[in-house]
């Protein structure tokens, strides 16, 4: 993030409740993804080649559902949006989510949404989800 610019966080750091989130890159930088290895935010639009040919690239981020399905091996991507004063940014993400009945099935098996995430071992949850997705 360029501290010399008048910037503000317009969408706080979060993960998406999706399997995958696909975000076409914008001509106006703003998407930031957390790199836990280096403890820093990365702007995909700011990469040299991408900044001039942004229209050719899509960022693919793992969502919370993928984290659960992979039993924690693929962590959900923490990301946020930063806006620069005087710049308008348009973003059109695509959220790839499980079938609608899956969350209600999870509630039946594991209780409330909060309990299913905080109180259930990820491995057990992942095996249950894989079973749901493999059924037709």
PDB file of C-alpha atoms in Angstrom:
ATOM      1  CA  UNK A   1       0.000   0.000   0.000  1.00  0.00           C
ATOM      2  CA  UNK A   2       1.377   3.379  -1.010  1.00  0.00           C
ATOM      3  CA  UNK A   3       1.327   5.508   2.150  1.00  0.00           C
ATOM      4  CA  UNK A   4       1.997   8.666   0.100  1.00  0.00           C
ATOM      5  CA  UNK A   5      -1.454   8.396  -1.507  1.00  0.00           C
ATOM      6  CA  UNK A   6      -4.679   9.270   0.253  1.00  0.00           C
ATOM      7  CA  UNK A   7      -5.989   5.720   0.644  1.00  0.00           C
ATOM      8  CA  UNK A   8      -8.557   4.068   2.856  1.00  0.00           C
ATOM      9  CA  UNK A   9      -9.711   0.527   3.450  1.00  0.00           C
ATOM     10  CA  UNK A  10     -13.172   0.248   1.875  1.00  0.00           C
ATOM     11  CA  UNK A  11     -13.664  -3.482   2.412  1.00  0.00           C
ATOM     12  CA  UNK A  12     -12.029  -4.873   5.542  1.00  0.00           C
ATOM     13  CA  UNK A  13      -9.794  -7.936   5.538  1.00  0.00           C
ATOM     14  CA  UNK A  14     -11.897 -11.091   5.183  1.00  0.00           C
ATOM     15  CA  UNK A  15     -12.227 -14.483   3.549  1.00  0.00           C
ATOM     16  CA  UNK A  16     -15.095 -15.437   1.245  1.00  0.00           C
ATOM     17  CA  UNK A  17     -17.653 -18.167   1.958  1.00  0.00           C
ATOM     18  CA  UNK A  18     -17.067 -19.724  -1.446  1.00  0.00           C
ATOM     19  CA  UNK A  19     -15.108 -22.613  -2.875  1.00  0.00           C
ATOM     20  CA  UNK A  20     -13.277 -20.245  -5.207  1.00  0.00           C
ATOM     21  CA  UNK A  21     -13.551 -16.526  -5.880  1.00  0.00           C
ATOM     22  CA  UNK A  22     -12.461 -15.304  -9.316  1.00  0.00           C
ATOM     23  CA  UNK A  23     -11.682 -11.596  -9.644  1.00  0.00           C
ATOM     24  CA  UNK A  24     -10.806 -10.019 -13.013  1.00  0.00           C
ATOM     25  CA  UNK A  25      -8.065  -7.479 -12.389  1.00  0.00           C
ATOM     26  CA  UNK A  26      -9.020  -3.831 -12.522  1.00  0.00           C
ATOM     27  CA  UNK A  27      -7.277  -0.933 -14.237  1.00  0.00           C
ATOM     28  CA  UNK A  28      -7.402   0.795 -10.844  1.00  0.00           C
ATOM     29  CA  UNK A  29      -5.404  -1.078  -8.162  1.00  0.00           C
ATOM     30  CA  UNK A  30      -7.189  -1.814  -4.915  1.00  0.00           C
ATOM     31  CA  UNK A  31      -7.391  -5.554  -4.264  1.00  0.00           C
ATOM     32  CA  UNK A  32      -4.864  -6.658  -1.650  1.00  0.00           C
ATOM     33  CA  UNK A  33      -4.140 -10.231  -0.595  1.00  0.00           C
ATOM     34  CA  UNK A  34      -2.383 -11.132   2.664  1.00  0.00           C
ATOM     35  CA  UNK A  35       0.929 -12.961   2.305  1.00  0.00           C
ATOM     36  CA  UNK A  36       1.426 -14.672   5.669  1.00  0.00           C
ATOM     37  CA  UNK A  37       4.930 -15.876   4.759  1.00  0.00           C
ATOM     38  CA  UNK A  38       6.209 -12.277   4.538  1.00  0.00           C
ATOM     39  CA  UNK A  39       3.531 -10.634   6.746  1.00  0.00           C
ATOM     40  CA  UNK A  40       2.599  -8.134   4.067  1.00  0.00           C
ATOM     41  CA  UNK A  41      -0.227  -7.183   1.706  1.00  0.00           C
ATOM     42  CA  UNK A  42       0.235  -7.830  -2.034  1.00  0.00           C
ATOM     43  CA  UNK A  43      -1.547  -5.957  -4.822  1.00  0.00           C
ATOM     44  CA  UNK A  44      -1.918  -8.179  -7.881  1.00  0.00           C
ATOM     45  CA  UNK A  45      -2.674  -5.166 -10.109  1.00  0.00           C
ATOM     46  CA  UNK A  46       0.665  -3.623  -9.149  1.00  0.00           C
ATOM     47  CA  UNK A  47       2.795  -6.414 -10.669  1.00  0.00           C
ATOM     48  CA  UNK A  48       4.779  -4.894 -13.582  1.00  0.00           C
ATOM     49  CA  UNK A  49       3.315  -6.754 -16.575  1.00  0.00           C
ATOM     50  CA  UNK A  50      -0.153  -6.945 -15.019  1.00  0.00           C
ATOM     51  CA  UNK A  51      -0.396  -3.183 -14.485  1.00  0.00           C
ATOM     52  CA  UNK A  52      -0.277  -2.550 -18.256  1.00  0.00           C
ATOM     53  CA  UNK A  53      -2.281  -5.614 -19.346  1.00  0.00           C
ATOM     54  CA  UNK A  54      -4.675  -6.048 -16.426  1.00  0.00           C
ATOM     55  CA  UNK A  55      -7.531  -7.138 -18.703  1.00  0.00           C
ATOM     56  CA  UNK A  56      -5.704 -10.418 -19.416  1.00  0.00           C
ATOM     57  CA  UNK A  57      -5.588 -11.607 -15.806  1.00  0.00           C
ATOM     58  CA  UNK A  58      -7.932 -13.100 -13.235  1.00  0.00           C
ATOM     59  CA  UNK A  59      -7.039 -13.668  -9.592  1.00  0.00           C
ATOM     60  CA  UNK A  60      -8.271 -16.995  -8.224  1.00  0.00           C
ATOM     61  CA  UNK A  61      -8.645 -17.062  -4.449  1.00  0.00           C
ATOM     62  CA  UNK A  62      -9.443 -20.048  -2.245  1.00  0.00           C
ATOM     63  CA  UNK A  63     -12.580 -19.612  -0.178  1.00  0.00           C
ATOM     64  CA  UNK A  64     -13.582 -20.922   3.239  1.00  0.00           C
ATOM     65  CA  UNK A  65     -15.448 -23.872   1.705  1.00  0.00           C
ATOM     66  CA  UNK A  66     -12.269 -25.005  -0.091  1.00  0.00           C
ATOM     67  CA  UNK A  67     -10.374 -24.709   3.195  1.00  0.00           C
ATOM     68  CA  UNK A  68     -12.944 -27.002   4.817  1.00  0.00           C
ATOM     69  CA  UNK A  69     -13.033 -29.434   1.868  1.00  0.00           C
ATOM     70  CA  UNK A  70      -9.234 -29.700   1.840  1.00  0.00           C
ATOM     71  CA  UNK A  71      -9.208 -30.240   5.613  1.00  0.00           C
ATOM     72  CA  UNK A  72      -7.152 -27.083   6.055  1.00  0.00           C
ATOM     73  CA  UNK A  73      -4.484 -27.897   3.460  1.00  0.00           C
ATOM     74  CA  UNK A  74      -5.645 -25.038   1.212  1.00  0.00           C
ATOM     75  CA  UNK A  75      -6.253 -21.994   3.414  1.00  0.00           C
ATOM     76  CA  UNK A  76      -8.862 -19.404   2.473  1.00  0.00           C
ATOM     77  CA  UNK A  77      -7.297 -16.252   1.008  1.00  0.00           C
ATOM     78  CA  UNK A  78      -7.431 -13.244   3.308  1.00  0.00           C
ATOM     79  CA  UNK A  79      -8.012 -10.151   1.207  1.00  0.00           C
ATOM     80  CA  UNK A  80      -9.276  -6.573   1.386  1.00  0.00           C
ATOM     81  CA  UNK A  81      -9.944  -3.591  -0.871  1.00  0.00           C
ATOM     82  CA  UNK A  82      -8.167  -0.230  -0.629  1.00  0.00           C
ATOM     83  CA  UNK A  83      -9.527   2.844  -2.400  1.00  0.00           C
ATOM     84  CA  UNK A  84      -7.428   5.790  -3.526  1.00  0.00           C
ATOM     85  CA  UNK A  85      -8.928   9.267  -3.331  1.00  0.00           C
ATOM     86  CA  UNK A  86     -10.145  10.423  -6.729  1.00  0.00           C
ATOM     87  CA  UNK A  87     -10.135   6.951  -8.325  1.00  0.00           C
ATOM     88  CA  UNK A  88     -13.199   4.887  -9.083  1.00  0.00           C
ATOM     89  CA  UNK A  89     -12.702   1.136  -9.138  1.00  0.00           C
ATOM     90  CA  UNK A  90     -15.075  -1.468 -10.563  1.00  0.00           C
ATOM     91  CA  UNK A  91     -14.817  -5.092  -9.494  1.00  0.00           C
ATOM     92  CA  UNK A  92     -16.955  -7.999 -10.713  1.00  0.00           C
ATOM     93  CA  UNK A  93     -16.021 -11.098  -8.709  1.00  0.00           C
ATOM     94  CA  UNK A  94     -17.469 -14.523  -9.440  1.00  0.00           C
ATOM     95  CA  UNK A  95     -18.177 -16.631  -6.352  1.00  0.00           C
ATOM     96  CA  UNK A  96     -18.172 -20.384  -6.956  1.00  0.00           C
ATOM     97  CA  UNK A  97     -20.256 -21.776  -4.077  1.00  0.00           C
ATOM     98  CA  UNK A  98     -21.681 -25.161  -3.074  1.00  0.00           C
ATOM     99  CA  UNK A  99     -25.275 -26.109  -3.793  1.00  0.00           C
ATOM    100  CA  UNK A 100     -27.843 -24.241  -1.683  1.00  0.00           C
ATOM    101  CA  UNK A 101     -28.893 -27.253   0.387  1.00  0.00           C
ATOM    102  CA  UNK A 102     -25.352 -27.920   1.664  1.00  0.00           C
ATOM    103  CA  UNK A 103     -25.391 -25.297   4.479  1.00  0.00           C
ATOM    104  CA  UNK A 104     -28.715 -26.622   5.834  1.00  0.00           C
ATOM    105  CA  UNK A 105     -27.333 -30.187   5.752  1.00  0.00           C
ATOM    106  CA  UNK A 106     -24.330 -28.953   7.728  1.00  0.00           C
ATOM    107  CA  UNK A 107     -26.612 -27.389  10.320  1.00  0.00           C
ATOM    108  CA  UNK A 108     -28.518 -30.656  10.698  1.00  0.00           C
ATOM    109  CA  UNK A 109     -25.297 -32.611  11.219  1.00  0.00           C
ATOM    110  CA  UNK A 110     -23.238 -30.110  13.228  1.00  0.00           C
ATOM    111  CA  UNK A 111     -25.679 -27.641  14.778  1.00  0.00           C
ATOM    112  CA  UNK A 112     -25.438 -23.879  14.318  1.00  0.00           C
ATOM    113  CA  UNK A 113     -23.200 -22.263  11.730  1.00  0.00           C
ATOM    114  CA  UNK A 114     -20.880 -20.994  14.484  1.00  0.00           C
ATOM    115  CA  UNK A 115     -20.639 -24.417  16.106  1.00  0.00           C
ATOM    116  CA  UNK A 116     -19.956 -26.166  12.800  1.00  0.00           C
ATOM    117  CA  UNK A 117     -16.849 -24.070  12.224  1.00  0.00           C
ATOM    118  CA  UNK A 118     -15.532 -23.553  15.746  1.00  0.00           C
ATOM    119  CA  UNK A 119     -16.477 -26.839  17.398  1.00  0.00           C
ATOM    120  CA  UNK A 120     -15.982 -29.439  14.675  1.00  0.00           C
ATOM    121  CA  UNK A 121     -12.579 -30.866  13.779  1.00  0.00           C
ATOM    122  CA  UNK A 122     -11.648 -29.758  10.259  1.00  0.00           C
ATOM    123  CA  UNK A 123     -10.793 -33.280   9.138  1.00  0.00           C
ATOM    124  CA  UNK A 124     -14.237 -34.615  10.110  1.00  0.00           C
ATOM    125  CA  UNK A 125     -15.933 -31.610   8.469  1.00  0.00           C
ATOM    126  CA  UNK A 126     -13.848 -32.055   5.307  1.00  0.00           C
ATOM    127  CA  UNK A 127     -14.746 -35.744   4.986  1.00  0.00           C
ATOM    128  CA  UNK A 128     -18.435 -34.956   5.486  1.00  0.00           C
ATOM    129  CA  UNK A 129     -18.333 -32.200   2.844  1.00  0.00           C
ATOM    130  CA  UNK A 130     -16.512 -34.396   0.351  1.00  0.00           C
ATOM    131  CA  UNK A 131     -19.254 -36.974   0.794  1.00  0.00           C
ATOM    132  CA  UNK A 132     -21.913 -34.345   0.085  1.00  0.00           C
ATOM    133  CA  UNK A 133     -20.216 -33.049  -3.044  1.00  0.00           C
ATOM    134  CA  UNK A 134     -19.635 -36.515  -4.473  1.00  0.00           C
ATOM    135  CA  UNK A 135     -23.383 -37.337  -4.311  1.00  0.00           C
ATOM    136  CA  UNK A 136     -25.440 -36.451  -7.331  1.00  0.00           C
TER     137      UNK A 136
END
